[in-house]
Short mmCIF file of N, CA and C in Angstrom, two decimals:
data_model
loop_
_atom_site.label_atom_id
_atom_site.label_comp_id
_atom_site.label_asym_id
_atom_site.label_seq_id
_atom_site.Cartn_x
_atom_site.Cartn_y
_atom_site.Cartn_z
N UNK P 1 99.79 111.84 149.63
CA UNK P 1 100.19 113.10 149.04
C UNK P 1 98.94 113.93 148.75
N UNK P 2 98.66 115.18 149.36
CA UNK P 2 97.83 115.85 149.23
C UNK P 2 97.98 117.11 147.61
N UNK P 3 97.38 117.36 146.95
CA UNK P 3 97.60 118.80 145.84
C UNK P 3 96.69 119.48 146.33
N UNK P 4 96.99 121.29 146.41
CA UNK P 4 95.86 122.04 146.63
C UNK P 4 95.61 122.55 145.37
N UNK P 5 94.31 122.83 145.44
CA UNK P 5 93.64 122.89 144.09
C UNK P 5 92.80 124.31 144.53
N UNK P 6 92.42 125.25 143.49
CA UNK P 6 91.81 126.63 143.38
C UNK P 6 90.85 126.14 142.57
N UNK P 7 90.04 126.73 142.53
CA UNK P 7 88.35 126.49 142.08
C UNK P 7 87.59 127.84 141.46
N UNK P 8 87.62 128.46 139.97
CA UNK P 8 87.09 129.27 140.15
C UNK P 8 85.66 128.81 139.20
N UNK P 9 84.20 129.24 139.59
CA UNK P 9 83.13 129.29 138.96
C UNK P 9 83.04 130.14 137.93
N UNK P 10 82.45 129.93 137.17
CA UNK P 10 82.44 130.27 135.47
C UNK P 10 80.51 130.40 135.23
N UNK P 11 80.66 132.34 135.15
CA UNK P 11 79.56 132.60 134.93
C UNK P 11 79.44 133.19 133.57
N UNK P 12 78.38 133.55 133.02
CA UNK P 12 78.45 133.99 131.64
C UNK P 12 76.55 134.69 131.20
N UNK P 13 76.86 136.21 131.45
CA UNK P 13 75.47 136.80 132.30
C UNK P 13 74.15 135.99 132.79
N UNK P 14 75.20 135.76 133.94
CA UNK P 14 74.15 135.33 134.72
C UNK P 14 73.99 133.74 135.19
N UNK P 15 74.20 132.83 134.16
CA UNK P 15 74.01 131.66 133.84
C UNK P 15 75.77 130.86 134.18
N UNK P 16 75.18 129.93 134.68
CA UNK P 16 76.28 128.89 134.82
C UNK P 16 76.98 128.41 133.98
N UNK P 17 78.51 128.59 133.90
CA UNK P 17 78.97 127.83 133.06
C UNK P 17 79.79 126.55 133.06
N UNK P 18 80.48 126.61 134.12
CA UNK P 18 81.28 125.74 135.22
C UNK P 18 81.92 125.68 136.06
N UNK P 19 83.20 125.25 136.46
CA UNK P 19 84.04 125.28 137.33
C UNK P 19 85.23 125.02 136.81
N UNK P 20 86.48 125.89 136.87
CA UNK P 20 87.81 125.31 136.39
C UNK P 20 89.02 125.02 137.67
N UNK P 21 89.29 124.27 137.51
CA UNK P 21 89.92 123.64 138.73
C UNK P 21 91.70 123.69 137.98
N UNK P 22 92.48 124.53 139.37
CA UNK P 22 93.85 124.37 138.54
C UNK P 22 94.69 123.56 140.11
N UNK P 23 95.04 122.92 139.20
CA UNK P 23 96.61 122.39 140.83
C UNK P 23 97.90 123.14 140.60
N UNK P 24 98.64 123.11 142.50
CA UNK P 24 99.78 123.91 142.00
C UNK P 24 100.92 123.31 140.95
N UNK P 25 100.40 122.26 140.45
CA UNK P 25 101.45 121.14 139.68
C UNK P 25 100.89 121.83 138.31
N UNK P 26 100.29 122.89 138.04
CA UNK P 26 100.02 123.33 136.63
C UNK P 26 98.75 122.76 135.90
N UNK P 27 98.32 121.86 136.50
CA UNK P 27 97.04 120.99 135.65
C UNK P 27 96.12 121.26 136.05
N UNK P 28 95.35 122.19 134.86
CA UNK P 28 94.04 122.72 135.03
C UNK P 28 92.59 122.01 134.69
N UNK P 29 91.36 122.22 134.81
CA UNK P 29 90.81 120.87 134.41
C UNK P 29 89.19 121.93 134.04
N UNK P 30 88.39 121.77 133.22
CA UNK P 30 87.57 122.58 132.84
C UNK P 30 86.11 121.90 133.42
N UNK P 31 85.75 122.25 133.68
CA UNK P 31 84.17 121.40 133.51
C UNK P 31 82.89 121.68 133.97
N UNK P 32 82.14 121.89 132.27
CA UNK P 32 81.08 122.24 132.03
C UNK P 32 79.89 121.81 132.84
N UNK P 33 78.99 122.76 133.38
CA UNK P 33 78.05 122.08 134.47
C UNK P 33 76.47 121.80 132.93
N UNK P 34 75.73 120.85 133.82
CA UNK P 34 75.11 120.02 132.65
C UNK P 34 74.01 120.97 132.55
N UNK P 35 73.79 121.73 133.15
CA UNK P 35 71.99 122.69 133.12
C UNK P 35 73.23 123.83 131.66
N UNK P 36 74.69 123.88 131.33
CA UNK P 36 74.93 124.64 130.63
C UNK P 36 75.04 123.87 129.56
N UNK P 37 75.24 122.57 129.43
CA UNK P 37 75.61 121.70 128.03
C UNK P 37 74.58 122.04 127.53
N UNK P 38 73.00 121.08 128.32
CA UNK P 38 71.74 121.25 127.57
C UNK P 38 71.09 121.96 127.55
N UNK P 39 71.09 123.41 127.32
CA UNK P 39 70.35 124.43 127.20
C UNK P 39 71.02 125.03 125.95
N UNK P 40 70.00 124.34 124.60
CA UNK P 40 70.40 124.73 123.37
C UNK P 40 70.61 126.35 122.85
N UNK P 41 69.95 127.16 124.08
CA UNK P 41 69.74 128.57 123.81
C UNK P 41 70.84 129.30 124.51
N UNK P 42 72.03 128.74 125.08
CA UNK P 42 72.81 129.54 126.02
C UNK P 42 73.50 130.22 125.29
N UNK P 43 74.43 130.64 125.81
CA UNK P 43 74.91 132.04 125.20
C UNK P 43 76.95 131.33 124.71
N UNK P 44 77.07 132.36 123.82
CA UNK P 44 78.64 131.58 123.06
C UNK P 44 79.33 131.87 124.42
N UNK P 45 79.94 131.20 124.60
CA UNK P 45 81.08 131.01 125.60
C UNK P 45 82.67 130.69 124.80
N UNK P 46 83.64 131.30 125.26
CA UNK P 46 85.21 130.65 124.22
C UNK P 46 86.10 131.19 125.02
N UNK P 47 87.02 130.56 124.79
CA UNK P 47 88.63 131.03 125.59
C UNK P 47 89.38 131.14 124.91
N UNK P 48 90.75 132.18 125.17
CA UNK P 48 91.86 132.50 123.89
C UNK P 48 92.61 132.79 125.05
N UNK P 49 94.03 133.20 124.46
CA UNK P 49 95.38 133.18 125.62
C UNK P 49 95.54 134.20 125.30
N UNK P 50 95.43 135.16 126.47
CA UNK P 50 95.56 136.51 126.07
C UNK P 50 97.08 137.17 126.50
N UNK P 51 97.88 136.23 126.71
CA UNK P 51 99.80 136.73 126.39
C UNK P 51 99.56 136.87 124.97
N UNK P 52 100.85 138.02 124.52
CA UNK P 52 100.84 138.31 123.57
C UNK P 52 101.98 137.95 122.59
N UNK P 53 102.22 137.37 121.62
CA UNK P 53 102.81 136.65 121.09
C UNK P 53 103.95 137.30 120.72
N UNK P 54 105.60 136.73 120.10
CA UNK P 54 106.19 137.44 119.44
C UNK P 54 106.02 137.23 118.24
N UNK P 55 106.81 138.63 117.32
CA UNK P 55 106.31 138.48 116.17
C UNK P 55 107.63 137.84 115.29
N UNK P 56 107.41 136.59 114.50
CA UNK P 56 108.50 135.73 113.61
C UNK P 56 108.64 136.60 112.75
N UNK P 57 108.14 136.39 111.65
CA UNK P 57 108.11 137.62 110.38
C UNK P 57 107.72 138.92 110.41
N UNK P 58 108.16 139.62 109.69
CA UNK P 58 107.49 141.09 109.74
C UNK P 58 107.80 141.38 108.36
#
């Protein structure tokens, strides 16, 4: 059984950040390249879900 998998590289000015790998089965997979772990000076990197929520209370 073969999965095809999409690959996109993860830059962050300039500098490497990784590769996120998604299958069409939904499972995405993150991973940090190591010249970005150990370089105590790199720059903040973060992810948030940018759908927008409904609202419960108001």
């Amino acid at each position: 059984m073969t999965t095809e998998i999409s690959v996109l590289k993860l830059t962050l000015h300039g500098h490497l950040v990784g590769y996120l790998a998604g299958a069409k089965n939904g499972r995405n997979i993150l991973h940090f390249a190591e010249s970005f772990q150990s370089n105590i000076a790199r720059p903040t990197f973060s992810l948030r879900n940018i759908r927008t929520s409904k609202t419960i209370f108001s």
